[in-house]
Each structure stands twice: as structure tokens, then as C-alpha cells.
Amino acid sequence: LNKNYKSNPNTPNNQQNTIDITIGETKHEFHYDHIFLPTTNQQRIFQDCAIPIITSALDGTNGTILMYGQTGAGKTYTMTGPSIDSEYDQQGLVMRTGNYILEQSKLL
């Protein structure tokens, strides 16, 4: 980016989260659902992001959980956790999603 780069996060009255980025004379507006701090635990991310998508998928609506970001930002860790044998509090979205679907299928 050049010296004309500006970033201005804002939340309008409709509560839609946006960030405006201007590069030179061109302004770009991006919308996002959540920003999590590095201290956010796996359960919080699962509750806020995955459960609504999984629930909709179980009701018949297509759903996708997509990780996007800079190398080293924690995408793989968030999806898988530190290892397949991790304690529950460190498990990523993949294991939590599988467990959640199995739990929900028992309720049918």
C-alpha cells in the first residue's frame, strides 16, 4: 500500500460492521461479522460463529465456515486446535462441529 492508505473502522446505526479502506483515490468498503482478540477461546468462537451455521445446516440450509487471513494468524489452529488429541477446551471448530452434530442427532 502507498502513503495514501487510510483505515477507518465504524459501526453504523444498522449495526453492520464495516471497515473503509482508501488506497490512493479508490475507496473500498468491507463488511464483517466478528473480530476476535487473540485471547478469545475456542468455545467462544464456536458459539458465535459455528453453531448458527451448523444449526441452519441441520435445518436444511447450506452453510460454510471459511477461514481467511494472513499467514500465521491462527486459521489452522482455530479450525483444528493444537492436535487431534487435544483437551476439549483447546479443540478447534472441526472437532467441535462433529461432536455438536452427533449430539444434535441424538435429539431427533
CSV table of N, CA and C in Angstrom, one decimal, residues 16-104:
chain,number,residue,atom,x,y,z
A,16,GLN,N,-24.3,-2.9,11.3
A,16,GLN,CA,-23.5,-3.7,10.3
A,16,GLN,C,-22.1,-3.2,10.5
A,17,ASN,N,-21.2,-4.2,10.7
A,17,ASN,CA,-19.8,-3.8,10.9
A,17,ASN,C,-19.1,-3.7,9.6
A,18,THR,N,-18.5,-2.5,9.4
A,18,THR,CA,-17.8,-2.2,8.1
A,18,THR,C,-16.4,-1.6,8.4
A,19,ILE,N,-15.5,-1.8,7.5
A,19,ILE,CA,-14.3,-1.1,7.5
A,19,ILE,C,-14.1,-0.4,6.1
A,20,ASP,N,-13.7,0.8,6.1
A,20,ASP,CA,-13.4,1.6,4.9
A,20,ASP,C,-11.9,1.7,4.7
A,21,ILE,N,-11.4,1.3,3.6
A,21,ILE,CA,-10.0,1.4,3.3
A,21,ILE,C,-9.9,2.2,2.0
A,22,THR,N,-9.1,3.2,2.0
A,22,THR,CA,-8.8,4.1,0.9
A,22,THR,C,-7.4,3.9,0.4
A,23,ILE,N,-7.2,3.5,-0.8
A,23,ILE,CA,-5.8,3.4,-1.4
A,23,ILE,C,-5.8,4.3,-2.6
A,24,GLY,N,-5.0,5.3,-2.5
A,24,GLY,CA,-5.0,6.4,-3.5
A,24,GLY,C,-6.3,7.1,-3.5
A,25,GLU,N,-7.0,7.1,-4.6
A,25,GLU,CA,-8.3,7.7,-4.8
A,25,GLU,C,-9.4,6.7,-4.7
A,26,THR,N,-9.1,5.4,-4.5
A,26,THR,CA,-10.1,4.4,-4.5
A,26,THR,C,-10.5,4.0,-3.1
A,27,LYS,N,-11.8,4.0,-2.8
A,27,LYS,CA,-12.3,3.7,-1.5
A,27,LYS,C,-12.9,2.3,-1.6
A,28,HIS,N,-12.6,1.4,-0.6
A,28,HIS,CA,-13.2,0.1,-0.6
A,28,HIS,C,-13.9,-0.1,0.7
A,29,GLU,N,-15.1,-0.7,0.7
A,29,GLU,CA,-15.8,-0.9,1.9
A,29,GLU,C,-16.0,-2.4,2.1
A,30,PHE,N,-15.6,-2.9,3.3
A,30,PHE,CA,-15.6,-4.3,3.6
A,30,PHE,C,-16.6,-4.5,4.8
A,31,HIS,N,-17.4,-5.6,4.7
A,31,HIS,CA,-18.3,-5.9,5.8
A,31,HIS,C,-17.8,-7.2,6.5
A,32,TYR,N,-17.9,-7.3,7.8
A,32,TYR,CA,-17.5,-8.4,8.5
A,32,TYR,C,-18.5,-8.7,9.7
A,33,ASP,N,-18.5,-9.9,10.2
A,33,ASP,CA,-19.4,-10.3,11.2
A,33,ASP,C,-18.8,-10.2,12.6
A,34,HIS,N,-17.5,-10.6,12.7
A,34,HIS,CA,-16.8,-10.6,14.0
A,34,HIS,C,-15.4,-10.3,13.9
A,35,ILE,N,-14.8,-9.7,14.9
A,35,ILE,CA,-13.4,-9.6,15.1
A,35,ILE,C,-13.1,-10.2,16.5
A,36,PHE,N,-12.2,-11.1,16.6
A,36,PHE,CA,-11.9,-11.7,17.9
A,36,PHE,C,-10.5,-11.4,18.3
A,37,LEU,N,-10.3,-11.1,19.5
A,37,LEU,CA,-9.0,-10.8,20.1
A,37,LEU,C,-8.2,-12.1,20.1
A,38,PRO,N,-6.9,-12.0,20.2
A,38,PRO,CA,-6.0,-13.3,20.2
A,38,PRO,C,-6.3,-14.1,21.5
A,39,THR,N,-6.9,-13.4,22.5
A,39,THR,CA,-7.1,-14.1,23.8
A,39,THR,C,-8.5,-14.9,23.8
A,40,THR,N,-9.3,-14.8,22.7
A,40,THR,CA,-10.6,-15.4,22.6
A,40,THR,C,-10.4,-16.9,22.6
A,41,ASN,N,-11.2,-17.6,23.4
A,41,ASN,CA,-11.0,-19.1,23.5
A,41,ASN,C,-11.8,-19.8,22.4
A,42,GLN,N,-11.5,-21.0,22.1
A,42,GLN,CA,-12.1,-21.8,21.1
A,42,GLN,C,-13.6,-21.9,21.2
A,43,GLN,N,-14.1,-22.1,22.5
A,43,GLN,CA,-15.5,-22.2,22.7
A,43,GLN,C,-16.3,-21.0,22.3
A,44,ARG,N,-15.8,-19.8,22.6
A,44,ARG,CA,-16.5,-18.6,22.2
A,44,ARG,C,-16.6,-18.4,20.7
A,45,ILE,N,-15.5,-18.8,20.0
A,45,ILE,CA,-15.6,-18.7,18.5
A,45,ILE,C,-16.6,-19.7,18.0
A,46,PHE,N,-16.6,-20.9,18.5
A,46,PHE,CA,-17.6,-21.9,18.1
A,46,PHE,C,-19.0,-21.4,18.4
A,47,GLN,N,-19.3,-20.9,19.5
A,47,GLN,CA,-20.6,-20.4,19.9
A,47,GLN,C,-21.0,-19.3,19.0
A,48,ASP,N,-20.2,-18.3,18.7
A,48,ASP,CA,-20.5,-17.1,18.0
A,48,ASP,C,-20.6,-17.4,16.5
A,49,CYS,N,-19.7,-18.2,16.0
A,49,CYS,CA,-19.6,-18.4,14.5
A,49,CYS,C,-20.2,-19.7,14.0
A,50,ALA,N,-19.9,-20.8,14.6
A,50,ALA,CA,-20.2,-22.1,14.0
A,50,ALA,C,-21.6,-22.6,14.4
A,51,ILE,N,-22.0,-22.4,15.6
A,51,ILE,CA,-23.3,-23.0,16.0
A,51,ILE,C,-24.5,-22.5,15.1
A,52,PRO,N,-24.5,-21.2,14.9
A,52,PRO,CA,-25.6,-20.7,14.0
A,52,PRO,C,-25.6,-21.3,12.6
A,53,ILE,N,-24.4,-21.5,12.0
A,53,ILE,CA,-24.3,-22.1,10.7
A,53,ILE,C,-24.6,-23.6,10.7
A,54,ILE,N,-24.2,-24.3,11.8
A,54,ILE,CA,-24.5,-25.7,11.9
A,54,ILE,C,-25.9,-25.9,12.1
A,55,THR,N,-26.6,-25.1,12.9
A,55,THR,CA,-28.0,-25.3,13.2
A,55,THR,C,-28.8,-25.1,11.9
A,56,SER,N,-28.4,-24.0,11.1
A,56,SER,CA,-29.1,-23.8,9.9
A,56,SER,C,-28.9,-25.0,8.9
A,57,ALA,N,-27.7,-25.5,8.9
A,57,ALA,CA,-27.4,-26.7,8.0
A,57,ALA,C,-28.2,-27.9,8.4
A,58,LEU,N,-28.4,-28.1,9.7
A,58,LEU,CA,-29.2,-29.2,10.1
A,58,LEU,C,-30.7,-29.0,9.8
A,59,ASP,N,-31.1,-27.8,9.6
A,59,ASP,CA,-32.4,-27.4,9.2
A,59,ASP,C,-32.6,-27.4,7.7
A,60,GLY,N,-31.5,-27.7,7.0
A,60,GLY,CA,-31.6,-27.9,5.5
A,60,GLY,C,-31.1,-26.7,4.7
A,61,THR,N,-30.5,-25.7,5.4
A,61,THR,CA,-29.9,-24.6,4.6
A,61,THR,C,-28.4,-24.9,4.5
A,62,ASN,N,-27.8,-24.6,3.3
A,62,ASN,CA,-26.4,-24.8,3.1
A,62,ASN,C,-25.6,-23.8,4.0
A,63,GLY,N,-24.5,-24.3,4.5
A,63,GLY,CA,-23.7,-23.4,5.3
A,63,GLY,C,-22.2,-23.7,5.1
A,64,THR,N,-21.4,-22.7,5.2
A,64,THR,CA,-19.9,-22.8,5.0
A,64,THR,C,-19.2,-22.0,6.1
A,65,ILE,N,-18.2,-22.6,6.7
A,65,ILE,CA,-17.3,-21.9,7.6
A,65,ILE,C,-16.0,-21.7,6.9
A,66,LEU,N,-15.6,-20.5,6.7
A,66,LEU,CA,-14.5,-20.2,5.9
A,66,LEU,C,-13.5,-19.4,6.7
A,67,MET,N,-12.2,-19.8,6.7
A,67,MET,CA,-11.2,-19.1,7.4
A,67,MET,C,-10.3,-18.3,6.3
A,68,TYR,N,-10.1,-17.1,6.6
A,68,TYR,CA,-9.3,-16.3,5.6
A,68,TYR,C,-8.4,-15.3,6.4
A,69,GLY,N,-7.2,-15.2,6.1
A,69,GLY,CA,-6.4,-14.3,6.8
A,69,GLY,C,-4.9,-14.4,6.5
A,70,GLN,N,-4.1,-13.6,7.1
A,70,GLN,CA,-2.7,-13.6,6.9
A,70,GLN,C,-2.0,-14.9,7.4
A,71,THR,N,-1.0,-15.3,6.8
A,71,THR,CA,-0.2,-16.4,7.2
A,71,THR,C,0.2,-16.2,8.6
A,72,GLY,N,0.0,-17.3,9.4
A,72,GLY,CA,0.4,-17.2,10.8
A,72,GLY,C,-0.6,-16.6,11.8
A,73,ALA,N,-1.8,-16.2,11.2
A,73,ALA,CA,-2.8,-15.6,12.0
A,73,ALA,C,-3.6,-16.5,12.9
A,74,GLY,N,-3.5,-17.8,12.7
A,74,GLY,CA,-4.2,-18.7,13.6
A,74,GLY,C,-5.4,-19.5,12.9
A,75,LYS,N,-5.5,-19.4,11.6
A,75,LYS,CA,-6.6,-20.1,10.9
A,75,LYS,C,-6.7,-21.6,11.2
A,76,THR,N,-5.5,-22.2,11.0
A,76,THR,CA,-5.5,-23.7,11.2
A,76,THR,C,-5.7,-24.0,12.6
A,77,TYR,N,-5.1,-23.3,13.5
A,77,TYR,CA,-5.3,-23.5,15.0
A,77,TYR,C,-6.8,-23.4,15.3
A,78,THR,N,-7.5,-22.4,14.8
A,78,THR,CA,-8.9,-22.2,15.1
A,78,THR,C,-9.7,-23.4,14.5
A,79,MET,N,-9.4,-23.9,13.4
A,79,MET,CA,-10.1,-25.0,12.7
A,79,MET,C,-9.8,-26.3,13.4
A,80,THR,N,-8.6,-26.6,13.7
A,80,THR,CA,-8.2,-27.9,14.2
A,80,THR,C,-7.8,-28.0,15.7
A,81,GLY,N,-7.4,-26.9,16.2
A,81,GLY,CA,-6.8,-26.9,17.6
A,81,GLY,C,-5.3,-27.4,17.5
A,82,PRO,N,-4.6,-27.5,18.6
A,82,PRO,CA,-3.2,-27.8,18.6
A,82,PRO,C,-2.9,-29.3,18.0
A,83,SER,N,-3.8,-30.2,18.3
A,83,SER,CA,-3.7,-31.6,17.8
A,83,SER,C,-5.0,-32.3,17.9
A,84,ILE,N,-5.1,-33.4,17.3
A,84,ILE,CA,-6.4,-34.2,17.3
A,84,ILE,C,-6.7,-34.7,18.7
A,85,ASP,N,-5.6,-34.9,19.5
A,85,ASP,CA,-5.8,-35.5,20.9
A,85,ASP,C,-5.9,-34.4,21.9
A,86,SER,N,-6.2,-33.1,21.5
A,86,SER,CA,-6.2,-32.0,22.5
A,86,SER,C,-7.4,-32.2,23.5
A,87,GLU,N,-7.2,-31.6,24.6
A,87,GLU,CA,-8.3,-31.5,25.6
A,87,GLU,C,-9.4,-30.7,25.0
A,88,TYR,N,-10.7,-30.9,25.5
A,88,TYR,CA,-11.8,-30.3,24.9
A,88,TYR,C,-11.7,-28.8,24.8
A,89,ASP,N,-11.2,-28.1,25.8
A,89,ASP,CA,-11.2,-26.7,25.8
A,89,ASP,C,-10.3,-26.1,24.7
A,90,GLN,N,-9.4,-26.9,24.1
A,90,GLN,CA,-8.5,-26.5,23.1
A,90,GLN,C,-8.9,-27.0,21.7
A,91,GLN,N,-9.9,-27.8,21.6
A,91,GLN,CA,-10.3,-28.4,20.3
A,91,GLN,C,-10.8,-27.3,19.4
A,92,GLY,N,-10.5,-27.4,18.1
A,92,GLY,CA,-10.9,-26.5,17.1
A,92,GLY,C,-12.3,-26.7,16.6
A,93,LEU,N,-12.7,-25.9,15.6
A,93,LEU,CA,-14.1,-26.0,15.1
A,93,LEU,C,-14.4,-27.3,14.5
A,94,VAL,N,-13.5,-28.0,13.8
A,94,VAL,CA,-13.8,-29.2,13.2
A,94,VAL,C,-14.2,-30.3,14.2
A,95,MET,N,-13.5,-30.5,15.2
A,95,MET,CA,-13.9,-31.5,16.3
A,95,MET,C,-15.2,-31.1,17.0
A,96,ARG,N,-15.3,-29.8,17.3
A,96,ARG,CA,-16.5,-29.3,18.0
A,96,ARG,C,-17.7,-29.4,17.1
A,97,THR,N,-17.5,-29.2,15.8
A,97,THR,CA,-18.7,-29.3,14.9
A,97,THR,C,-19.1,-30.8,14.8
A,98,GLY,N,-18.2,-31.7,14.7
A,98,GLY,CA,-18.5,-33.1,14.6
A,98,GLY,C,-19.2,-33.6,15.9
A,99,ASN,N,-18.7,-33.2,17.0
A,99,ASN,CA,-19.4,-33.5,18.3
A,99,ASN,C,-20.8,-32.9,18.4
A,100,TYR,N,-20.9,-31.7,18.0
A,100,TYR,CA,-22.2,-31.0,18.1
A,100,TYR,C,-23.2,-31.7,17.2
A,101,ILE,N,-22.8,-32.0,16.0
A,101,ILE,CA,-23.8,-32.7,15.1
A,101,ILE,C,-24.2,-34.1,15.6
A,102,LEU,N,-23.2,-34.8,16.2
A,102,LEU,CA,-23.6,-36.1,16.9
A,102,LEU,C,-24.6,-35.9,18.0
A,103,GLU,N,-24.3,-34.9,18.9
A,103,GLU,CA,-25.2,-34.6,20.0
A,103,GLU,C,-26.6,-34.2,19.5
A,104,GLN,N,-26.7,-33.4,18.4
A,104,GLN,CA,-28.0,-33.0,17.9
A,104,GLN,C,-28.7,-34.2,17.3
